[in-house]
Tab-separated table of C-alpha atoms in Angstrom:
chain	number	residue	atom	x	y	z
X	950	MET	CA	36.045	381.004	114.659
X	951	ALA	CA	39.217	378.998	115.490
X	952	ASN	CA	38.980	376.916	118.518
X	953	HIS	CA	41.660	377.017	121.142
X	954	TYR	CA	42.557	374.407	123.918
X	955	PHE	CA	41.189	377.128	126.672
X	956	ASP	CA	37.658	377.262	125.069
X	957	GLU	CA	35.170	375.654	127.574
X	958	ASN	CA	33.761	373.774	124.879
X	959	PRO	CA	35.784	372.449	122.049
X	960	GLU	CA	33.731	371.968	119.021
X	961	GLN	CA	36.194	369.619	117.258
X	962	ARG	CA	34.556	366.025	116.948
X	963	SER	CA	35.872	363.844	119.552
X	964	ASP	CA	38.712	361.284	118.398
X	965	GLU	CA	40.303	359.965	121.353
X	966	ARG	CA	43.928	358.387	121.292
X	967	THR	CA	46.101	357.041	124.245
X	968	VAL	CA	49.020	359.075	125.060
X	969	THR	CA	52.326	357.234	126.867
X	970	ALA	CA	55.168	359.106	128.283
X	971	HIS	CA	57.618	358.210	131.315
X	972	LEU	CA	57.504	360.728	133.691
X	973	ARG	CA	59.265	361.313	137.055
X	974	GLY	CA	60.551	357.511	136.732
X	975	GLN	CA	57.338	356.107	136.268
X	976	GLN	CA	55.413	354.956	133.150
X	977	MET	CA	52.245	356.885	132.454
X	978	SER	CA	49.256	356.517	130.073
X	979	PHE	CA	46.597	359.219	129.289
X	980	ARG	CA	43.467	359.436	127.080
X	981	SER	CA	43.403	362.764	124.868
X	982	ASP	CA	41.392	363.814	122.327
X	983	HIS	CA	40.833	366.912	119.803
X	984	GLY	CA	40.556	370.428	121.512
X	985	VAL	CA	42.893	369.684	124.476
X	986	PHE	CA	46.405	370.847	124.968
X	987	SER	CA	49.226	368.454	123.436
X	988	LYS	CA	46.883	366.028	122.177
X	989	ARG	CA	49.534	364.012	120.549
X	990	GLU	CA	51.944	363.817	123.179
X	991	VAL	CA	52.787	365.110	126.791
X	992	ASP	CA	54.728	368.463	125.549
X	993	TYR	CA	58.148	369.394	126.113
X	994	GLY	CA	57.628	372.143	128.558
X	995	THR	CA	55.566	369.755	130.848
X	996	ARG	CA	58.167	367.117	130.929
X	997	VAL	CA	60.941	369.889	131.947
X	998	LEU	CA	58.576	371.274	134.844
X	999	LEU	CA	57.527	367.519	135.828
X	1000	ASP	CA	61.321	366.551	135.815
X	1001	VAL	CA	62.457	369.249	138.084
X	1002	TYR	CA	59.769	370.034	140.204
X	1003	ARG	CA	59.778	369.322	143.862
X	1004	LEU	CA	57.088	368.300	146.372
X	1005	PRO	CA	56.610	371.384	148.775
X	1006	ASP	CA	58.059	371.314	152.164
X	1007	VAL	CA	54.820	372.453	153.846
X	1008	GLU	CA	51.920	370.377	154.392
X	1009	GLY	CA	48.736	370.584	152.291
X	1010	ASP	CA	47.147	369.636	148.792
X	1011	ILE	CA	48.934	370.278	145.453
X	1012	LEU	CA	46.808	372.343	142.588
X	1013	ASP	CA	47.421	371.292	139.015
X	1014	MET	CA	45.896	374.648	137.425
X	1015	GLY	CA	45.003	374.109	133.460
X	1016	CYS	CA	45.266	370.620	134.091
X	1017	GLY	CA	44.335	369.574	130.458
X	1018	TYR	CA	44.045	365.771	130.322
X	1019	GLY	CA	45.672	365.549	133.282
X	1020	PRO	CA	49.606	364.502	132.664
X	1021	ILE	CA	51.058	366.602	135.579
X	1022	GLY	CA	48.393	366.170	138.338
X	1023	LEU	CA	48.015	362.414	137.523
X	1024	THR	CA	51.869	362.062	137.436
X	1025	LEU	CA	51.917	363.636	141.126
X	1026	ALA	CA	49.171	361.503	142.308
X	1027	ALA	CA	50.516	358.657	141.607
X	1028	GLU	CA	53.831	359.837	143.530
X	1029	THR	CA	52.298	361.411	146.769
X	1030	ASN	CA	49.474	360.562	149.078
X	1031	ARG	CA	48.566	364.270	149.057
X	1032	THR	CA	45.281	365.436	147.733
X	1033	ILE	CA	45.770	366.684	143.774
X	1034	TRP	CA	43.630	368.886	142.776
X	1035	MET	CA	43.283	369.621	138.754
X	1036	ALA	CA	41.092	372.712	137.638
X	1037	ASP	CA	40.654	373.474	133.998
X	1038	VAL	CA	37.761	375.294	132.098
X	1039	ASN	CA	37.973	373.141	128.922
X	1040	GLU	CA	34.986	370.410	129.669
X	1041	ARG	CA	36.559	367.787	127.382
X	1042	ALA	CA	39.479	368.136	129.246
X	1043	LEU	CA	38.307	367.550	132.530
X	1044	GLU	CA	36.163	364.623	131.333
X	1045	LEU	CA	39.523	362.728	129.877
X	1046	ALA	CA	41.044	364.106	133.311
X	1047	GLY	CA	38.544	362.399	135.284
X	1048	ARG	CA	38.505	359.116	133.370
X	1049	ASN	CA	42.466	359.156	133.272
X	1050	ALA	CA	42.455	359.509	137.197
X	1051	GLU	CA	39.641	356.651	137.260
X	1052	GLU	CA	41.545	354.401	135.291
X	1053	GLY	CA	44.868	354.756	136.966
X	1054	GLY	CA	43.567	354.200	140.046
X	1055	LEU	CA	44.445	357.441	141.387
X	1056	PHE	CA	41.505	358.375	143.900
X	1057	ASN	CA	43.708	361.105	145.684
X	1058	THR	CA	42.644	363.250	142.922
X	1059	ARG	CA	39.811	366.025	142.360
X	1060	VAL	CA	38.902	367.015	139.164
X	1061	MET	CA	36.889	370.555	138.839
X	1062	LYS	CA	35.939	372.987	136.279
X	1063	SER	CA	37.130	376.537	137.006
X	1064	ASN	CA	37.925	379.560	135.041
X	1065	LEU	CA	41.661	380.391	136.873
X	1066	PHE	CA	40.708	380.167	140.657
X	1067	ASP	CA	37.096	381.234	140.359
X	1068	GLU	CA	35.762	378.302	141.997
X	1069	LEU	CA	38.188	378.022	144.267
X	1070	GLY	CA	37.205	379.973	146.786
X	1071	GLY	CA	39.547	380.673	149.955
X	1072	LYS	CA	41.103	376.993	149.325
X	1073	THR	CA	44.883	377.063	149.697
X	1074	PHE	CA	47.673	374.817	148.632
X	1075	ALA	CA	50.900	373.700	149.564
X	1076	SER	CA	51.839	374.009	146.057
X	1077	VAL	CA	50.595	375.108	142.545
X	1078	LEU	CA	51.816	374.020	139.115
X	1079	ALA	CA	51.115	375.456	135.820
X	1080	ASN	CA	52.063	375.021	132.353
X	1081	PRO	CA	49.924	378.475	131.504
X	1082	PRO	CA	47.527	379.163	128.300
X	1083	VAL	CA	49.883	381.805	126.591
X	1084	ARG	CA	47.552	382.006	123.621
X	1085	ALA	CA	45.051	383.555	126.062
X	1086	GLY	CA	46.905	386.448	126.266
X	1087	LYS	CA	49.563	388.181	128.739
X	1088	GLU	CA	47.047	389.671	131.270
X	1089	THR	CA	45.374	385.855	131.618
X	1090	VAL	CA	48.920	384.781	132.623
X	1091	HIS	CA	49.695	387.682	135.083
X	1092	THR	CA	46.321	387.163	136.633
X	1093	LEU	CA	47.114	383.559	137.036
X	1094	PHE	CA	50.257	384.759	138.929
X	1095	GLU	CA	48.616	386.672	141.115
X	1096	GLU	CA	45.833	384.331	142.059
X	1097	ALA	CA	48.278	381.728	142.656
X	1098	TYR	CA	50.057	383.752	145.353
X	1099	GLN	CA	46.658	384.186	147.092
X	1100	HIS	CA	45.698	380.873	146.883
X	1101	LEU	CA	49.293	379.696	148.443
X	1102	CYS	CA	49.532	378.852	152.027
X	1103	SER	CA	52.513	380.251	154.359
X	1104	GLY	CA	55.759	378.887	152.684
X	1105	GLY	CA	54.114	377.543	149.505
X	1106	SER	CA	55.357	377.162	146.114
X	1107	PHE	CA	54.443	378.230	142.600
X	1108	TRP	CA	56.105	376.364	139.538
X	1109	THR	CA	55.503	377.612	135.944
X	1110	VAL	CA	56.755	377.105	132.625
X	1111	LEU	CA	57.152	379.446	129.768
X	1112	GLN	CA	58.884	379.540	126.449
X	1113	LYS	CA	61.446	382.373	125.606
X	1114	LYS	CA	59.914	383.428	122.538
X	1115	GLN	CA	56.433	383.348	124.525
X	1116	GLY	CA	57.841	386.021	127.012
X	1117	ALA	CA	59.536	384.047	129.830
X	1118	PRO	CA	61.837	387.150	130.789
X	1119	SER	CA	58.769	389.754	131.074
X	1120	ALA	CA	56.870	386.687	133.195
X	1121	GLY	CA	60.099	386.328	135.264
X	1122	GLU	CA	59.629	390.323	136.162
X	1123	LYS	CA	56.068	389.779	136.914
X	1124	LEU	CA	56.885	386.886	139.312
X	1125	GLU	CA	59.507	389.020	141.183
X	1126	ALA	CA	56.632	391.608	141.710
X	1127	VAL	CA	54.138	389.164	143.000
X	1128	PHE	CA	56.255	386.499	144.977
X	1129	ASP	CA	58.463	386.920	147.993
X	1130	SER	CA	61.459	385.023	146.181
X	1131	VAL	CA	61.673	383.482	142.207
X	1132	HIS	CA	64.243	381.178	140.811
X	1133	ILE	CA	64.999	380.014	137.464
X	1134	GLU	CA	65.000	376.045	138.184
X	1135	ALA	CA	66.067	375.439	134.680
X	1136	ARG	CA	66.573	376.521	131.094
X	1137	LYS	CA	66.105	373.982	128.410
X	1138	LYS	CA	65.784	374.325	124.734
X	1139	GLY	CA	64.236	377.933	125.259
X	1140	TYR	CA	61.932	376.650	128.140
X	1141	TYR	CA	62.203	378.398	131.599
X	1142	ILE	CA	61.253	376.814	134.526
X	1143	PHE	CA	60.140	379.134	137.423
X	1144	TYR	CA	59.903	378.431	141.159
X	1145	ALA	CA	58.416	381.391	143.237
X	1146	LYS	CA	57.743	381.347	146.998
X	1147	LYS	CA	55.395	382.642	149.809
X	1148	ASN	CA	56.745	383.760	152.857
C-alpha cells in the first residue's frame, strides 16, 4: 500500500535533509524527511501563499492547518509575536515541526496532532492558513473549509492555495458557499490563492 504525506505514521525509512528558503524576507531553514509533503524544497504553492498573506487585522492566534514540517507556521512565527498553532495528522511531520521550531528559537508556536480540527475543540483563531491535502479528496478539502470557518473569530481570515488542475475553481465555489466574502488574491503558474473572511 502506498504511503501519503497525510498518513498518520509514514512507513518510509527516515532520511533527514535540510531545506532552506527565502520566505517573507527571511532566510529560513527546516529539517525535512521522507513521508512528509514537499520533502526536498518548500513547494511553489506555499511560497506564493506566504508571499501574498497578510497578518489579520483582528487580535488572536494564527493556525497553520496541515503544517507538515512547518514552513508556513514557522515563517510567520519568526515575523510576529502572536502564538502560531501548527496542526497535522502526520507524526513524523509534527516531530520535525517541533524540532524546527526549537532549533529556530521560535517559542511562540504550539505544535499538535489533529486530524483537521478534531482536537481543537472550541478554539478560535484570527487567521487560518492551509495548503490542503488535495490527494485526500475533495470531501476532505471541503470539510477543512467548513471547519476553518467555524474556528475563526469574528473578522477572522482563511487563506488557502490550490492548483487549477486540482480543482481551484470548484474550491472557490465551495468557499463562497461557506464564507461571508471570498477573493482570489493571486493567480500564478496555475496556483490560486484564496482569501476568505468571516464577518
